[in-house]
Short mmCIF file of C-alpha atoms in Angstrom, two decimals:
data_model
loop_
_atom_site.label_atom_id
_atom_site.label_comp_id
_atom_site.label_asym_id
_atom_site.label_seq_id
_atom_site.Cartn_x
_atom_site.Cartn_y
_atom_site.Cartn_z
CA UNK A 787 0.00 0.00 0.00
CA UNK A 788 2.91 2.40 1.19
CA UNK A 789 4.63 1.32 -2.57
CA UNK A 790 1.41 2.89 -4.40
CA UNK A 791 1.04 5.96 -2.31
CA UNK A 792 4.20 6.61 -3.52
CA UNK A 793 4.21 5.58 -6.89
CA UNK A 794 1.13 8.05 -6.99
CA UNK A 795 2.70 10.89 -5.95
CA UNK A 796 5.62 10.90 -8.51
CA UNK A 797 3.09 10.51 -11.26
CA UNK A 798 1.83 14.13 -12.05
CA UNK A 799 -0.28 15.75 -15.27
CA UNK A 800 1.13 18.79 -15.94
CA UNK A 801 1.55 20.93 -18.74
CA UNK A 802 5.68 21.66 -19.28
CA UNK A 803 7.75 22.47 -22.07
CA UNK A 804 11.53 20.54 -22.65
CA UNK A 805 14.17 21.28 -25.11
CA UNK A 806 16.37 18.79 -26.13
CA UNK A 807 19.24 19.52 -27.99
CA UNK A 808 23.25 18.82 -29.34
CA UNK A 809 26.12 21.08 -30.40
CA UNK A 810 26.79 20.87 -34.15
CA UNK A 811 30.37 20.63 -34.61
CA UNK A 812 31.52 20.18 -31.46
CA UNK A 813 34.17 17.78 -32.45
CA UNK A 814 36.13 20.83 -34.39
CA UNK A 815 36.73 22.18 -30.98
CA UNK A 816 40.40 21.41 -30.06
CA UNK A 817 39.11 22.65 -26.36
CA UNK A 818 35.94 21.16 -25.48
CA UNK A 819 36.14 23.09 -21.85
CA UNK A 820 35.00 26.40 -23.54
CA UNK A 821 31.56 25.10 -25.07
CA UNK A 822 31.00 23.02 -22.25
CA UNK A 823 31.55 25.87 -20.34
CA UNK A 824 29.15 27.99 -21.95
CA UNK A 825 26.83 25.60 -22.55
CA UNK A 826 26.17 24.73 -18.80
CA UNK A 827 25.95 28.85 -17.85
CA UNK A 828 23.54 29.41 -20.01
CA UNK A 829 21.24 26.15 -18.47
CA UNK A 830 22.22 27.18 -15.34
CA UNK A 831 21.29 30.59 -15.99
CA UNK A 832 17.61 29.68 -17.63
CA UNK A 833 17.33 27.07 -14.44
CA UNK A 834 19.46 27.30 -11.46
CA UNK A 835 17.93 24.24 -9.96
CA UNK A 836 20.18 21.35 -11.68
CA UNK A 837 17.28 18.52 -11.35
CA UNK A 838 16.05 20.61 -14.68
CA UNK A 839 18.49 20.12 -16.67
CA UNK A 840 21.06 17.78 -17.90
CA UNK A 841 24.18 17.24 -19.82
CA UNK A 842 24.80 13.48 -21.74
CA UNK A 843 26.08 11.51 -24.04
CA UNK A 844 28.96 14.33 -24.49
CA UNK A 845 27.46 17.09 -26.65
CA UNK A 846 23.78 16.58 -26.01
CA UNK A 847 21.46 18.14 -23.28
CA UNK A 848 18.38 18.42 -22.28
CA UNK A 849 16.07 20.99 -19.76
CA UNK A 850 13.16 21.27 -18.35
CA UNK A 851 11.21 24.83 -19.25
CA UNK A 852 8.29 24.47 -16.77
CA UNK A 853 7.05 27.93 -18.13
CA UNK A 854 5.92 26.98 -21.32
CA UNK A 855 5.56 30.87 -22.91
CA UNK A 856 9.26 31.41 -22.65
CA UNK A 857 10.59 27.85 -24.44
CA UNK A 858 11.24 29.87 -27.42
CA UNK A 859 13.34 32.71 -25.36
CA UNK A 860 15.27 29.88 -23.60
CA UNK A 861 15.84 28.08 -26.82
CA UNK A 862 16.92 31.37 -28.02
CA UNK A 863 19.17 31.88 -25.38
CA UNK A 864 21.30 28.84 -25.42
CA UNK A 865 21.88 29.70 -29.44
CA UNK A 866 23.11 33.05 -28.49
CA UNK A 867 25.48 31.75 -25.97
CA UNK A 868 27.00 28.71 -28.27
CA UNK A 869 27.37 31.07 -31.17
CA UNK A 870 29.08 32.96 -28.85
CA UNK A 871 32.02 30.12 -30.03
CA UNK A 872 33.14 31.09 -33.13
CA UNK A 873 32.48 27.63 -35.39
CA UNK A 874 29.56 26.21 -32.76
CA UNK A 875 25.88 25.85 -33.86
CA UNK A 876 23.11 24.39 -31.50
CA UNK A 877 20.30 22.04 -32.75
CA UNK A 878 17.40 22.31 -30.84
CA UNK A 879 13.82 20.74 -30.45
CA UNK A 880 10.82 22.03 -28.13
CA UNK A 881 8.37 19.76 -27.19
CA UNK A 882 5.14 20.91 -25.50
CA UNK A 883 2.94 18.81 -23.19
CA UNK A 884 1.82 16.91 -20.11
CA UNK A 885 4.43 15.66 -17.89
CA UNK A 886 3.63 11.72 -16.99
CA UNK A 887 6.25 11.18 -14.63
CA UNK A 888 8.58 13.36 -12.46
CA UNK A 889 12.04 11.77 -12.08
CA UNK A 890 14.94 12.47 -9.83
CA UNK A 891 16.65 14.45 -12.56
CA UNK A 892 15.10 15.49 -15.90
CA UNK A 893 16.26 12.46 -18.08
CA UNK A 894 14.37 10.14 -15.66
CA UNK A 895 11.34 11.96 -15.97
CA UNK A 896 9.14 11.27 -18.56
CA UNK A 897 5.79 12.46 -20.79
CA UNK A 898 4.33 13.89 -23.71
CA UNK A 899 6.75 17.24 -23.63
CA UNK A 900 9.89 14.40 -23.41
CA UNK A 901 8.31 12.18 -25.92
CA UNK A 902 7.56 15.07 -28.82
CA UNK A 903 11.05 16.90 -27.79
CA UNK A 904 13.32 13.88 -28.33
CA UNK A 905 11.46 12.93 -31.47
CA UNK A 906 12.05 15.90 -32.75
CA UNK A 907 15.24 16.37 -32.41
CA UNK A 908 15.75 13.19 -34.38
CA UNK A 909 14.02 14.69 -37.36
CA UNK A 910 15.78 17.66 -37.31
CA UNK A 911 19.29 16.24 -37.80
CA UNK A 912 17.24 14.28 -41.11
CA UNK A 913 16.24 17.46 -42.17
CA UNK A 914 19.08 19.86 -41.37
CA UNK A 915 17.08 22.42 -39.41
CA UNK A 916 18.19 24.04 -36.45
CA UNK A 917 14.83 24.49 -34.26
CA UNK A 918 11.31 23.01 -34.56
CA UNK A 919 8.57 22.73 -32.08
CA UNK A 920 6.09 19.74 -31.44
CA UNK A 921 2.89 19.84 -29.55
CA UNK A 922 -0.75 17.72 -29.28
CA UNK A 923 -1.51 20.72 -31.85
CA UNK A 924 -0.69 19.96 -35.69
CA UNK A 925 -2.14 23.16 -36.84
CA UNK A 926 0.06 25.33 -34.42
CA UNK A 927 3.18 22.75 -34.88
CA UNK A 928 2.87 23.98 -38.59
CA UNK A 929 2.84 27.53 -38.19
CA UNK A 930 5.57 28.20 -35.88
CA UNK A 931 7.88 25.58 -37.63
CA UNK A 932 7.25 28.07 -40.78
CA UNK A 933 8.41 31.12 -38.47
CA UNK A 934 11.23 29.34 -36.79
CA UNK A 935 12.01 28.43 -40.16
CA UNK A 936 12.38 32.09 -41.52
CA UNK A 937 13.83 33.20 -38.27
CA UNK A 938 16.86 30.53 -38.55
CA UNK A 939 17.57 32.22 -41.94
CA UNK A 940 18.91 35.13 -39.24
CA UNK A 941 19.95 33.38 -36.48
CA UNK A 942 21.72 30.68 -38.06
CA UNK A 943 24.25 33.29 -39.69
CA UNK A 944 24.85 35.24 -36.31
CA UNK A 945 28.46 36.20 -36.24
CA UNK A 946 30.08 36.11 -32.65
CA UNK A 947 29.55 39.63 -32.08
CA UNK A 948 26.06 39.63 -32.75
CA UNK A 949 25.34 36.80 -30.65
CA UNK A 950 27.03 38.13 -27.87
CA UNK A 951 24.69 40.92 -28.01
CA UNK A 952 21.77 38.46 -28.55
CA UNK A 953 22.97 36.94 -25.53
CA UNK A 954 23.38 40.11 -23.23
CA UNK A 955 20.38 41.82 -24.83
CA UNK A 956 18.45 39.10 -23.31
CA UNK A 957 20.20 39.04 -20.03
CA UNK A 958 19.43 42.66 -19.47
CA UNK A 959 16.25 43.41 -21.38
CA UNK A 960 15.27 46.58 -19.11
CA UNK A 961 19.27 48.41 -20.59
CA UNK A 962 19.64 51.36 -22.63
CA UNK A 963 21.90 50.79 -25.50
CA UNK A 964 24.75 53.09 -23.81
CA UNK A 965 24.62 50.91 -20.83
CA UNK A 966 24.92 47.56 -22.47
CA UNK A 967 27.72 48.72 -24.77
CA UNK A 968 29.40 49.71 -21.29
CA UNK A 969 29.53 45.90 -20.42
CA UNK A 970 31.32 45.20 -23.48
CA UNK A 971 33.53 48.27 -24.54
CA UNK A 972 31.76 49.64 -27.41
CA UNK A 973 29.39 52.25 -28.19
CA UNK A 974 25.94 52.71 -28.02
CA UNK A 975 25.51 53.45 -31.79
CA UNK A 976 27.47 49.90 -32.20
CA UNK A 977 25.10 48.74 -29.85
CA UNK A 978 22.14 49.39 -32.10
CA UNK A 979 23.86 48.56 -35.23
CA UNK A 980 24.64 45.25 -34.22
CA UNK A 981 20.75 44.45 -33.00
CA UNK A 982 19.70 45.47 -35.99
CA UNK A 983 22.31 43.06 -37.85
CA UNK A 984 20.97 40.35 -35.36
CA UNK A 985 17.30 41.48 -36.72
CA UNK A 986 16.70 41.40 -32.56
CA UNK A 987 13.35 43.49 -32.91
CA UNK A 988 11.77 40.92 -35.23
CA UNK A 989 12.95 38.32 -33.47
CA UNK A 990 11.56 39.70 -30.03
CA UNK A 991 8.10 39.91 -31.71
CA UNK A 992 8.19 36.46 -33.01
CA UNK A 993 8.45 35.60 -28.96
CA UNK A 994 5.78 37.74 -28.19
CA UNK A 995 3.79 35.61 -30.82
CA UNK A 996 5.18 32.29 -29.82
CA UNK A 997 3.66 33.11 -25.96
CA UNK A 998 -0.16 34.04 -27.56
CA UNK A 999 -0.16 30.70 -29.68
CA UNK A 1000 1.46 29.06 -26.97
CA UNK A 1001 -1.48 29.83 -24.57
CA UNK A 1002 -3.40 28.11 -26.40
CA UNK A 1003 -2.62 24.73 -25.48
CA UNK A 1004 -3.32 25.36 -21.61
#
């Protein structure tokens, strides 16, 4: 009896978002430390709780979003911060949906949002696309693939300078333009010149889409 009382409490129906993921060309890196590096401050920073989020098999990872409206930020995030590495790409897959089974870290745990993020990643290294999204909604699934899609065109050609200020202009969202070029010695009209380059704006109102569609599915 004690067994299924506590069977039934790990079992939970929630609504969560995960993001699996790899490095693309991780392998050209003569120091691995430096991506690695990277790559577990920027989980860390989108969950400081480590149970969320996990590093495996080398150059893969997964985490744990548990507020679904900001998957696409945090997916965004971690591509700032590996492009950040000049030569790195990220390949990354949201999945959307209930969570079956809470584990003791987030590989062990288990559900729809695990199940549609892992699959997806596997059909992105088929197809050669760096971010897709997979929910219980095919409709929805199809029309932010197609922005993703058009966004990539952007954000897969981010020098290092421009993700840098991806990556910072996320950290620091409430910053004048003087202030963040402060934190990394250059002006504020270089500031705004690289945003632009970054196409940052449009990018920021794809997010504010993503969140409207996204409440949709609670």
């Amino acid at each position: 009896m004690l067994i299924i009382q506590i069977c039934d409490i790990m079992l939970v129906k929630e609504t969560t978002s995960v993001i699996t993921g790899d490095i693309i060309k991780s392998r050209t890196q003569l120091n691995p430390e430096i991506w690695i590096k990277a790559l577990k401050s920027a989980l860390s920073y989108l969950s400081p709780d480590r149970t969320y989020w996990e590093i495996y098999r080398g150059d893969s990872f997964q985490i744990e979003i548990q507020d679904i409206h900001t998957s696409f930020l945090a997916a965004l995030y971690i591509k700032a911060c590996i492009k950040t590495i000049h030569g790195l790409d990220v390949r990354q897959a949201i999945g959307i949906g209930t969570k079956a089974y809470d584990g003791e870290n987030v590989t062990e745990s288990n559900g729809e949002a695990f199940i549609y993020s892992g699959e997806t990643l596997e059909t992105l290294k088929k197809e050669k696309q760096n971010l897709r999204i997979k929910t219980k909604d095919d409709k929805l699934n199809e029309a932010l693939n197609l922005y993703f899609k058009l966004a990539l065109i952007s954000m897969d050609s981010w020098t290092v300078n421009l993700a840098e200020m991806v990556k910072l202009s996320i950290e620091k969202p409430n910053e004048r333009q003087s202030e963040l070029g402060k934190l990394i010695g250059i002006n504020q009209n270089a500031v705004s010149t690289r945003q632009k380059r970054a196409h940052l704006d449009e990018i920021m109102e794809l997010d504010l889409m993503y969140r409207e569609k996204i409440d949709t599915l609670i």
